[in-house]
GROMACS .gro file of C-alpha atoms in nm:
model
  422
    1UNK     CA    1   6.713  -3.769 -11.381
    2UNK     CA    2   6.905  -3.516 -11.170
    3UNK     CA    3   7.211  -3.643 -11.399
    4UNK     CA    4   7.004  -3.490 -11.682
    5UNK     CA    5   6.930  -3.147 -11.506
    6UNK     CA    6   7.294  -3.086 -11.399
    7UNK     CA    7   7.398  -3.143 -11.773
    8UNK     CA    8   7.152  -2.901 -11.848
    9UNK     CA    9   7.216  -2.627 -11.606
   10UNK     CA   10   7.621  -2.679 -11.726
   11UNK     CA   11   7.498  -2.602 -12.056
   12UNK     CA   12   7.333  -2.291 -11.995
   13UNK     CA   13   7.618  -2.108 -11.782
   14UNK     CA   14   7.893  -2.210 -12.056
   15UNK     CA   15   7.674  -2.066 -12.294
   16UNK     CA   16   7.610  -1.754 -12.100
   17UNK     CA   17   7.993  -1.696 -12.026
   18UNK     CA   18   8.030  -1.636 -12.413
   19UNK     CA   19   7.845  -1.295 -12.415
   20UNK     CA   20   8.014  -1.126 -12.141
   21UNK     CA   21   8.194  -0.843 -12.199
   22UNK     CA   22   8.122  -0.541 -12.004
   23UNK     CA   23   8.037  -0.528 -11.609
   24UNK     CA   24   7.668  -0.470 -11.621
   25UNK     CA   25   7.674  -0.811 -11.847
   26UNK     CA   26   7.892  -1.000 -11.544
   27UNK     CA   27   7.611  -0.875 -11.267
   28UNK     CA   28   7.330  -1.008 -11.463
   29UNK     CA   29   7.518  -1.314 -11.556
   30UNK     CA   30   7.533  -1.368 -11.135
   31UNK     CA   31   7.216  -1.319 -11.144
   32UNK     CA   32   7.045  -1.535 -11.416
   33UNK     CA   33   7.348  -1.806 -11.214
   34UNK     CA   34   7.130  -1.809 -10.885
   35UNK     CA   35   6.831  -1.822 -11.075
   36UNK     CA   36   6.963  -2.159 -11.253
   37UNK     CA   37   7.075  -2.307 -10.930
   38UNK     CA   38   6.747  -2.267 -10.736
   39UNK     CA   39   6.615  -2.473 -11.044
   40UNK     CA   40   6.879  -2.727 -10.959
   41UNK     CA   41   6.816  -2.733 -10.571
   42UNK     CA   42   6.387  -2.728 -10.624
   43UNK     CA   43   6.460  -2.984 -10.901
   44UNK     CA   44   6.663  -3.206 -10.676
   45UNK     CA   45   6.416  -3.145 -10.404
   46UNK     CA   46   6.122  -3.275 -10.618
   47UNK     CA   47   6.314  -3.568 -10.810
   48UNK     CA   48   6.208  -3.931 -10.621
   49UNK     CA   49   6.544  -4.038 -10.437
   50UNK     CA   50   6.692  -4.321 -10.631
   51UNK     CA   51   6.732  -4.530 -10.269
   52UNK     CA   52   6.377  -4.571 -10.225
   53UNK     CA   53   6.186  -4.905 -10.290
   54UNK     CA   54   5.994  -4.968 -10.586
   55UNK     CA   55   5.621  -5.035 -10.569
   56UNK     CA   56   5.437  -5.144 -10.762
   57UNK     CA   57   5.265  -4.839 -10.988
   58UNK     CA   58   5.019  -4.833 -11.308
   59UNK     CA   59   5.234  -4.733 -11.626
   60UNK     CA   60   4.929  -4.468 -11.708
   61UNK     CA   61   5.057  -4.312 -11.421
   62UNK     CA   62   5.400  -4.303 -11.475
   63UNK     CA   63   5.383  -4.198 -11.834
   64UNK     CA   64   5.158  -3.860 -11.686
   65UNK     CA   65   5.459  -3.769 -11.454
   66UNK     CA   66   5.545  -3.413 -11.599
   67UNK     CA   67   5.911  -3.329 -11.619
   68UNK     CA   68   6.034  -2.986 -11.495
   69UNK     CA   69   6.020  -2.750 -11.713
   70UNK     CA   70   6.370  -2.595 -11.836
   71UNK     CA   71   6.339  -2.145 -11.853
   72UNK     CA   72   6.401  -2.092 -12.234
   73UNK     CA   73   6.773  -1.918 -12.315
   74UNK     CA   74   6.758  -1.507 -12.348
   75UNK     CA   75   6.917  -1.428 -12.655
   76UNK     CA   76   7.016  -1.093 -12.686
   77UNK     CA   77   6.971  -0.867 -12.988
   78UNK     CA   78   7.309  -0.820 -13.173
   79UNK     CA   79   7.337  -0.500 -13.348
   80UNK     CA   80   7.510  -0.533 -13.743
   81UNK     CA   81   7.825  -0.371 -13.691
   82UNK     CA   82   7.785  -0.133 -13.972
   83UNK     CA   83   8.063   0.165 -14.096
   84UNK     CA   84   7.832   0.434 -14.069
   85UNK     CA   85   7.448   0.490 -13.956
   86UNK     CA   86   7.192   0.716 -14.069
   87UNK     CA   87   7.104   1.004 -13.776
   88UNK     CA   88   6.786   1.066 -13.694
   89UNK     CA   89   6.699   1.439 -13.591
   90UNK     CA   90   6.482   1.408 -13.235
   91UNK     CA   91   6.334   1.714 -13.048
   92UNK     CA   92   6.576   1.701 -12.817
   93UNK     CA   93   6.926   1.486 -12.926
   94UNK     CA   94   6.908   1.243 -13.209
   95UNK     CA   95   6.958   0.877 -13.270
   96UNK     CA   96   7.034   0.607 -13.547
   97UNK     CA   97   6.813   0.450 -13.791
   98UNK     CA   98   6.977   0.140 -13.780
   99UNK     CA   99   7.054   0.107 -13.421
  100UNK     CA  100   6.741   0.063 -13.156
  101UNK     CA  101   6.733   0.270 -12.853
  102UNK     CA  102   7.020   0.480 -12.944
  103UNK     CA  103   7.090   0.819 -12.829
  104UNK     CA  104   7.317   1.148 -12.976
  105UNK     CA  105   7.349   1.410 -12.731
  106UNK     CA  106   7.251   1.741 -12.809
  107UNK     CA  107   7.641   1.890 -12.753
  108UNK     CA  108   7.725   1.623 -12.987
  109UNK     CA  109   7.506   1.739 -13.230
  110UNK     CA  110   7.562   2.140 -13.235
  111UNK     CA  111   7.980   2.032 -13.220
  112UNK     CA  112   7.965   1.867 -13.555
  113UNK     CA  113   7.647   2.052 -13.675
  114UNK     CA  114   7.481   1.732 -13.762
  115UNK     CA  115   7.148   1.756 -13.982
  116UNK     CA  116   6.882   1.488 -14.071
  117UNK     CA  117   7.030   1.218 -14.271
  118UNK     CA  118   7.307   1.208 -14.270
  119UNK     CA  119   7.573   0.927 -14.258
  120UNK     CA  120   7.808   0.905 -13.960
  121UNK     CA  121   8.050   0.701 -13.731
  122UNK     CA  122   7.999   0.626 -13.405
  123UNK     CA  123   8.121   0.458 -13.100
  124UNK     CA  124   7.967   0.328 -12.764
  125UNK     CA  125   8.024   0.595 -12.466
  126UNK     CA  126   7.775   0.424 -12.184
  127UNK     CA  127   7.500   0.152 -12.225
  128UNK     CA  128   7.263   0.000 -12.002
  129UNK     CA  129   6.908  -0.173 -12.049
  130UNK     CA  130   6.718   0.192 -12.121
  131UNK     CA  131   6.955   0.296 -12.425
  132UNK     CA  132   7.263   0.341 -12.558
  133UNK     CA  133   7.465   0.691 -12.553
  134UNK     CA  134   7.664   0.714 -12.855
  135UNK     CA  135   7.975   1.000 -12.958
  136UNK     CA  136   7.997   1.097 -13.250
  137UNK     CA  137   8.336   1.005 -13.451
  138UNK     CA  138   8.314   1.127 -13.820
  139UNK     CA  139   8.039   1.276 -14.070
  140UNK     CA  140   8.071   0.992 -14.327
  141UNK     CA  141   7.826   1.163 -14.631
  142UNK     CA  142   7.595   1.413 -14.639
  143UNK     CA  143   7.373   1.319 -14.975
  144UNK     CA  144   7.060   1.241 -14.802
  145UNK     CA  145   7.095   1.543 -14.560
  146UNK     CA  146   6.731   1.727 -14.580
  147UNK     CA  147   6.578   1.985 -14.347
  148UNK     CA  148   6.324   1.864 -14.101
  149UNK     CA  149   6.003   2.081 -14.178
  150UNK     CA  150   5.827   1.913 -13.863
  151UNK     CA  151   6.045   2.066 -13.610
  152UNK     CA  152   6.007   2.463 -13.600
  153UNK     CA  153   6.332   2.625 -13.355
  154UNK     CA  154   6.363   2.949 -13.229
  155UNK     CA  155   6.653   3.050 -13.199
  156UNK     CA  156   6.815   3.281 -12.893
  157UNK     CA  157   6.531   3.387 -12.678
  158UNK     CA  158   6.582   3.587 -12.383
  159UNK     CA  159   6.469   3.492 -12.049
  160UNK     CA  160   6.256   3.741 -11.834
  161UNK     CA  161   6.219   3.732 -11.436
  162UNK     CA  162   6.081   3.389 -11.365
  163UNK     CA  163   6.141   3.230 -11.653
  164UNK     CA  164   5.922   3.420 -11.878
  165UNK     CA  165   5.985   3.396 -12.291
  166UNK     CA  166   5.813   3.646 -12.466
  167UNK     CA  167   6.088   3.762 -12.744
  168UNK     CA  168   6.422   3.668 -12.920
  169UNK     CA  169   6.707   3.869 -12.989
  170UNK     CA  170   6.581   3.989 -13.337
  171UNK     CA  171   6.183   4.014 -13.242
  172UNK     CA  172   5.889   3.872 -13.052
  173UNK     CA  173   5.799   3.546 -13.057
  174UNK     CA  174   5.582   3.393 -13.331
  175UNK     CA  175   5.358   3.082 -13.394
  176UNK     CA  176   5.326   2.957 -13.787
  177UNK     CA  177   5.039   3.190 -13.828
  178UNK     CA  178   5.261   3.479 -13.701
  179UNK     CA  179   5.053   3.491 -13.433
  180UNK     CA  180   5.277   3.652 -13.097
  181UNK     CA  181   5.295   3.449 -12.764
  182UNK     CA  182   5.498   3.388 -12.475
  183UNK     CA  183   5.683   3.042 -12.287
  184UNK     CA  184   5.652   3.025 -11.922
  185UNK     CA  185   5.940   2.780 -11.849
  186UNK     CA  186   5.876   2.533 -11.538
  187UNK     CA  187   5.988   2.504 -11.231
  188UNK     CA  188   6.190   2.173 -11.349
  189UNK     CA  189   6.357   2.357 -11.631
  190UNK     CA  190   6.443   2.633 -11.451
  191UNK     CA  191   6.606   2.382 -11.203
  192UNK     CA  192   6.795   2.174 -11.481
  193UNK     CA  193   6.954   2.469 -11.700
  194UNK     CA  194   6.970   2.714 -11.415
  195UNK     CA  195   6.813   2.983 -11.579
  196UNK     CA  196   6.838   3.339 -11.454
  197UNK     CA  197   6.706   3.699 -11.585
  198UNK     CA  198   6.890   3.779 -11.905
  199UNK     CA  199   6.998   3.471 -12.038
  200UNK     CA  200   6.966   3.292 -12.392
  201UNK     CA  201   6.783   2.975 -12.458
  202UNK     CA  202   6.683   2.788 -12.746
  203UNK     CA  203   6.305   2.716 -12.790
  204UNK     CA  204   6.189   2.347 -13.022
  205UNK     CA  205   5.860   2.229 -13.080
  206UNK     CA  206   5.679   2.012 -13.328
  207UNK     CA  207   5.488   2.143 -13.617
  208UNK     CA  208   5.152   2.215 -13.557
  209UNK     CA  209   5.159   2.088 -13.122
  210UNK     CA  210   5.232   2.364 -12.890
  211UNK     CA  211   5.207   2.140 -12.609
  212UNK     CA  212   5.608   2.026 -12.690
  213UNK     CA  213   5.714   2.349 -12.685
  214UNK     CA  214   6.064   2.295 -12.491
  215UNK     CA  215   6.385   2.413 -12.423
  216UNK     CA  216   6.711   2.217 -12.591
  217UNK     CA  217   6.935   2.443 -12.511
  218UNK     CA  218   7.112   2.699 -12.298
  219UNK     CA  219   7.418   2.965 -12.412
  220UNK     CA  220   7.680   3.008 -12.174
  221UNK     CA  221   7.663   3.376 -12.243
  222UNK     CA  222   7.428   3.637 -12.131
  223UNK     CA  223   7.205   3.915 -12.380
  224UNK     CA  224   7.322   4.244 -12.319
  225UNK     CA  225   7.147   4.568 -12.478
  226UNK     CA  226   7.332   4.736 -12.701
  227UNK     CA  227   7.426   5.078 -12.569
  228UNK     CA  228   7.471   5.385 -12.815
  229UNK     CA  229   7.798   5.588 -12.719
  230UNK     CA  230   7.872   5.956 -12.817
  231UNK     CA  231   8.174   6.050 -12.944
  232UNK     CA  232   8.454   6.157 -12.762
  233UNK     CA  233   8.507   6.532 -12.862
  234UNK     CA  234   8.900   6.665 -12.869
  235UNK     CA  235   9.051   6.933 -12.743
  236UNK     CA  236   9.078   7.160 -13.033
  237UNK     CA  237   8.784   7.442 -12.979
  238UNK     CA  238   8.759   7.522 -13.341
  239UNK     CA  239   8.715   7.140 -13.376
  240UNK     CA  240   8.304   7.141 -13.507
  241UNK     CA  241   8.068   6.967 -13.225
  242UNK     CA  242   7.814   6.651 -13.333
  243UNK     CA  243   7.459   6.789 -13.323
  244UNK     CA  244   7.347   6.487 -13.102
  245UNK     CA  245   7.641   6.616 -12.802
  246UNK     CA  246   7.489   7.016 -12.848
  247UNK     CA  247   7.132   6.904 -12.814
  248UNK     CA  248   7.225   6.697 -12.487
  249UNK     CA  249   7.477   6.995 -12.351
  250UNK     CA  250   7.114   7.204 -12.420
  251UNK     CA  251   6.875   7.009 -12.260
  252UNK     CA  252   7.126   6.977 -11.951
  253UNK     CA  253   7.133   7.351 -11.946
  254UNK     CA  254   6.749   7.408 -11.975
  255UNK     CA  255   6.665   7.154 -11.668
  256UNK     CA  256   6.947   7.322 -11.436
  257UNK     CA  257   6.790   7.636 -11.483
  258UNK     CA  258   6.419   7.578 -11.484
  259UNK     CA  259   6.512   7.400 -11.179
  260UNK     CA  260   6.703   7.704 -11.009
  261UNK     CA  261   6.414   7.975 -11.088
  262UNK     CA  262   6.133   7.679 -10.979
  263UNK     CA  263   6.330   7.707 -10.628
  264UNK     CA  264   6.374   8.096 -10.630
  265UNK     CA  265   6.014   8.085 -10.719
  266UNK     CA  266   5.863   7.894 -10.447
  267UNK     CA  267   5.608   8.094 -10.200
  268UNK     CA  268   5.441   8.018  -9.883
  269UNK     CA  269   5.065   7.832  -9.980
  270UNK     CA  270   4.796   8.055  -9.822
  271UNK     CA  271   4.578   7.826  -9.634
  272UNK     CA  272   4.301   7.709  -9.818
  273UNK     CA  273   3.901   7.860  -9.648
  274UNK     CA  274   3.695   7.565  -9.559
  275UNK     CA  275   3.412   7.528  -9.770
  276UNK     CA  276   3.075   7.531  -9.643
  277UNK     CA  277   2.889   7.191  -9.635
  278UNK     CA  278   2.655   7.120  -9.846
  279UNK     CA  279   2.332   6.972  -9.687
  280UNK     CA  280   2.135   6.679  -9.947
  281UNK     CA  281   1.790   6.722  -9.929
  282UNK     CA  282   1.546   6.442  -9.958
  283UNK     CA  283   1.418   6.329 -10.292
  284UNK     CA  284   1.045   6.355 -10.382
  285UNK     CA  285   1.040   6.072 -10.525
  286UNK     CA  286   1.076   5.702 -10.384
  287UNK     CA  287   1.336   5.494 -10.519
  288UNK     CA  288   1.223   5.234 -10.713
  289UNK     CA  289   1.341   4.859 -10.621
  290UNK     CA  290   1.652   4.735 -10.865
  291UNK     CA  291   1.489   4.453 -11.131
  292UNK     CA  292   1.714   4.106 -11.058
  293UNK     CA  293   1.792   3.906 -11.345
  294UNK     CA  294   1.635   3.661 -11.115
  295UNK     CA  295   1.403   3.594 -10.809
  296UNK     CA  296   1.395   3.349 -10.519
  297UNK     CA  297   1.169   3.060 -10.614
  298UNK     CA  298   1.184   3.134 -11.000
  299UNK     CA  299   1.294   2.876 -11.235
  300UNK     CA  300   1.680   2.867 -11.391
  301UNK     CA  301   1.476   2.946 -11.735
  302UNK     CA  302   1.441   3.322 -11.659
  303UNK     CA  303   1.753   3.388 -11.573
  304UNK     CA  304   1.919   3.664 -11.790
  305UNK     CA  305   2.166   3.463 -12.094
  306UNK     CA  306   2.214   3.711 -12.286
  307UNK     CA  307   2.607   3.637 -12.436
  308UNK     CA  308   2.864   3.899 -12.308
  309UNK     CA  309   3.034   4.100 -12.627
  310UNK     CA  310   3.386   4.098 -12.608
  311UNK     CA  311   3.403   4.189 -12.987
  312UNK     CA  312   3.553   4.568 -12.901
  313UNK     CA  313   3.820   4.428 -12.701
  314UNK     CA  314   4.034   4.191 -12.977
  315UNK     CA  315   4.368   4.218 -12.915
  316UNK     CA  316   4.400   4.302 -12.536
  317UNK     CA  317   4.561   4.163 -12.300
  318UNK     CA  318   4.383   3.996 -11.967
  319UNK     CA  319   4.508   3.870 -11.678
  320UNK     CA  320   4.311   3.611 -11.444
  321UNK     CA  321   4.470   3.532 -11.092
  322UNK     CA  322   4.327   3.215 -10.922
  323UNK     CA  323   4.131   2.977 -10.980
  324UNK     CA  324   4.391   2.751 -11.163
  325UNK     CA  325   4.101   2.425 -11.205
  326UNK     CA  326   3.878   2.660 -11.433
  327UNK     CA  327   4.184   2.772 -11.641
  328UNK     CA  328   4.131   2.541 -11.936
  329UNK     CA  329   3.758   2.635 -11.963
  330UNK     CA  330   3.836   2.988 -11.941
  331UNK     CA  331   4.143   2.971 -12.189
  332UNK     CA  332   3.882   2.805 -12.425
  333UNK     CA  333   3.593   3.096 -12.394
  334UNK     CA  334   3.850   3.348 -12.430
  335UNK     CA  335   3.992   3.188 -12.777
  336UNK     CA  336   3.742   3.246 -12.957
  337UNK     CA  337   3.712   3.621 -12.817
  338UNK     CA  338   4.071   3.714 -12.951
  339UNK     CA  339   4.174   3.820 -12.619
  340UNK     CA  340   4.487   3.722 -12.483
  341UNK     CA  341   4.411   3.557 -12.186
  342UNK     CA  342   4.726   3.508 -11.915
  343UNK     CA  343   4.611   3.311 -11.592
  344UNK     CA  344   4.783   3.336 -11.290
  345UNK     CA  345   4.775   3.060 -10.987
  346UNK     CA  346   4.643   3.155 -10.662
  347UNK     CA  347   5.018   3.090 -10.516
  348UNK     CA  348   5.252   3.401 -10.435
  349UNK     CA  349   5.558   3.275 -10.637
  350UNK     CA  350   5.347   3.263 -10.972
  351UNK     CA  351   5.158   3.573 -10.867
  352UNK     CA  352   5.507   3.743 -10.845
  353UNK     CA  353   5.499   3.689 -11.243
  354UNK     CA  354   5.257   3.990 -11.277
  355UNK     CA  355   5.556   4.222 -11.217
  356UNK     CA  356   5.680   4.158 -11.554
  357UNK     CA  357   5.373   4.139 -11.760
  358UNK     CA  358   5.228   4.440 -11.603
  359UNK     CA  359   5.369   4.692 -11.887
  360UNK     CA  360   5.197   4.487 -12.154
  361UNK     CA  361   4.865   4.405 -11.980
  362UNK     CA  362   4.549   4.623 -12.010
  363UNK     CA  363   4.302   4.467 -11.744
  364UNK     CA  364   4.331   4.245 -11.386
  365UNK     CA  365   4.093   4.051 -11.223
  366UNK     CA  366   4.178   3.835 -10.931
  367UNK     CA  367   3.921   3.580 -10.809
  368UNK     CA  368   3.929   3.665 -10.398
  369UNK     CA  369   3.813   3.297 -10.270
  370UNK     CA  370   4.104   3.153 -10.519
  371UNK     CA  371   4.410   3.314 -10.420
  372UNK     CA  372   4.661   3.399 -10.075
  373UNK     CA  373   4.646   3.721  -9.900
  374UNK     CA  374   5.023   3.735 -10.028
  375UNK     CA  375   4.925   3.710 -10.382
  376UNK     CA  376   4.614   3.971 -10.405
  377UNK     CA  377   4.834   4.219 -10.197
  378UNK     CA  378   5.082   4.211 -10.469
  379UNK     CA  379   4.899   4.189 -10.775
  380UNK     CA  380   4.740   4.520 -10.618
  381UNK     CA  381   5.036   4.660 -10.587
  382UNK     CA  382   5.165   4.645 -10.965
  383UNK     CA  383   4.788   4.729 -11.085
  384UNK     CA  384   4.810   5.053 -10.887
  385UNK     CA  385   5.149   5.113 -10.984
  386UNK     CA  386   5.102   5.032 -11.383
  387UNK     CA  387   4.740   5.239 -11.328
  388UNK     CA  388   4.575   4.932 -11.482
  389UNK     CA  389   4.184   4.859 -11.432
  390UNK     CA  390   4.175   4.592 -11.192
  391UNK     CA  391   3.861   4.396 -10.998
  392UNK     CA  392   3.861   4.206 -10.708
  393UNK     CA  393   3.573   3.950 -10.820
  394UNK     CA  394   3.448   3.731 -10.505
  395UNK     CA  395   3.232   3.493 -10.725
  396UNK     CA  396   3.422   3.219 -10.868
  397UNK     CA  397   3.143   3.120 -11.122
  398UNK     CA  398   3.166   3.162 -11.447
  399UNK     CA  399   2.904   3.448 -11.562
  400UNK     CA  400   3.032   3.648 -11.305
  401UNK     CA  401   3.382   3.655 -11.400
  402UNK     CA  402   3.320   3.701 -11.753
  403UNK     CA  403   3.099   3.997 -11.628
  404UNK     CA  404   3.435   4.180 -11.458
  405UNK     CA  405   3.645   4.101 -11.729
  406UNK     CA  406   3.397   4.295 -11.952
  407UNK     CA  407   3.392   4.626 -11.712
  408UNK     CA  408   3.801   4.602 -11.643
  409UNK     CA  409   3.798   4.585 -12.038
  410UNK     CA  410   3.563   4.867 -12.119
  411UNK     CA  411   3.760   5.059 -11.829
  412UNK     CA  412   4.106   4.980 -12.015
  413UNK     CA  413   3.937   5.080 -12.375
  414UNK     CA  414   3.787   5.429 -12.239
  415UNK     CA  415   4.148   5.483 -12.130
  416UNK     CA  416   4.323   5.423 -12.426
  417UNK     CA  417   4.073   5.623 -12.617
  418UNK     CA  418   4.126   5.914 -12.372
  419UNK     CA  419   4.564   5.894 -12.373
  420UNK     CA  420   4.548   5.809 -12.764
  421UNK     CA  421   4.757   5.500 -12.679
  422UNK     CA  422   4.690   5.169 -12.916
   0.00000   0.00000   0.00000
């Protein structure tokens, strides 16, 4: 018996030196050895010793005496050697048609400006049980080379003080349905490409699922704004002078000396007379109590439902701070408003954020039980600065917020309507 299992167990290593060829291969070959000789030891352990006696034993018996059972050989999938492979455009990288768990780099891919389908060569840079990283040797054919519809790219967006996307280098960004937005990267991306303020990125995504919006890829240079330069004038006097230098020599001209008769100007300010105080009298009248929406006691029924109009405000921009476990349900009411809704975590890092939406945003409201002392302090700060409607809203249910979005909106409106700004 044990003359049987040894043959056995010889068997299966010779046949598992064969397909060694790399280092990872030898350590699991050491491996799947020890495994093979604890079945040898347990099987030696279990076999009857040949020294014993023989008694005397029912042949039912004998013929029920299970052998052990011998692990099944692993054989490894063997990958047709083929002279070139189709290559498969992924969101981020690629990989062959014909070769499981493969994987083209996405340097690999912008070097040889690789599309999908087409036919290349290929050789094995690092593999392991997960996949198989391939380089790229040759572009074989191009015939079945067709664009891939499904994956939309935008191409060269600038990144804003941390990490926001809101434009490329030709325009702002745009869904399918030329519909504007903006990419707040996260704090792992950030982290991986080592983004900063003013650099380029490239944006991917899948047709028709914003939720893969990512970023494949980072330019080593930086966007710069292009600067307009006068020209240099020469010496010659009779030499005629761009209209664009005598307009700027004339405005220089006009400040300095508005500025020099302002100071020759200046006189001492008389001392305003303190006006007299004016005493309220007492109204007539009693003041009549304010009518609730609802009273102690009185069923949920009566409460006011009226829905909130949001219709005059399409288009704006709002910004919610705190609260971040109620953002779905408030990006969801806001949708169907078309209001552009931006919320905010409670946090001071994110709240930092506001400092470079505040230009574009027409109303703030920050929920007070939601957010850090930190965080309301500085959202304050660029509100006041930016003169944009704000409300600190101490309710964190839903009515009431919707309420002080309304007013901050209205607020914002009546102020557009009085500057003439859109």
């Amino acid at each position: 018996m044990m003359q049987q299992i040894v043959e056995r167990a010889k068997t299966l290593v010779a046949g598992k030196m064969k397909v060694v060829e790399t280092v990872e291969e030898w350590d699991l070959l050491l491996e799947e050895i020890r495994g093979i000789d604890e079945w040898v030891q347990m099987s030696r352990y279990y076999t009857p010793s040949e020294k014993l006696d023989f008694t005397w034993s029912n042949p039912e018996e004998d013929i029920s005496i299970k052998q052990p059972v011998v692990p099944p050989v692993q054989i490894t999938p063997v990958i047709e050697q083929r002279y070139a492979y189709t290559f498969v455009r992924e969101l981020k990288g690629g990989s062959l048609r014909e070769w499981p768990n493969s994987h083209i780099s996405e340097t690999e891919i912008r070097q040889w400006n690789l599309e999908h389908g087409m036919e290349i060569r290929v050789q094995v840079v690092h593999q392991d049980v997960r996949r198989t990283t391939l380089e790229v040797m040759a572009v074989v054919a191009t015939d079945r080379m067709k664009p891939l519809s499904e994956r939309i790219v935008f191409e060269k967006c600038i990144v804003k003080n941390h990490g926001i996307i809101e434009s490329t280098v030709e325009g702002p960004l745009k869904d399918e349905t030329g519909k504007s937005f903006y990419y707040a990267t996260p704090v792992e991306d950030m982290r991986f490409f080592h983004l900063k303020e003013g650099q380029l990125v490239d944006l991917v995504m899948w047709k028709g699922r914003p939720e893969t919006l990512t970023i494949a890829w980072k330019y080593a240079f930086q966007y710069q704004e292009p600067t307009v330069q006068l020209l240099e004038t020469s010496n010659n006097s009779t030499a005629p002078v761009p209209p664009s230098v005598e307009t700027a020599n004339a405005r220089s001209i006009v400040k300095k000396s508005g500025r020099y008769l302002k100071q020759m100007k200046r006189k001492p300010k008389l001392k305003q007379e303190r006006k007299t105080r004016r005493i309220r009298e007492k109204k007539s009248q009693p003041l009549t109590p304010l009518v609730t929406t609802s009273v102690p006691g009185q069923p949920i029924d009566f409460v006011d439902k009226k829905p909130l109009d949001f219709a005059p405000f399409e288009g704006m921009r709002l910004v919610i701070v705190g609260n971040e476990q109620q953002a779905p349900v408030y990006r969801t009411f806001f949708e169907k408003t078309g209001i552009e809704l931006i919320h905010l975590s409670g946090d001071a890092q994110s709240a930092k954020k506001i400092a470079s939406l505040a230009k574009k945003t027409d109303a703030i409201v920050v929920v007070t039980s939601r957010v850090s002392h930190a965080a309301s302090a500085h959202v304050i700060a660029q509100a006041k600065k930016h003169d944009i409607p704000f409300a600190m809203e101490r309710l964190d249910g839903r009515r009431s917020l919707y309420t002080a979005c309304q007013r901050q909106l209205e607020k914002a409106r009546l102020n557009q309507l009085k500057t003439g700004k859109s």
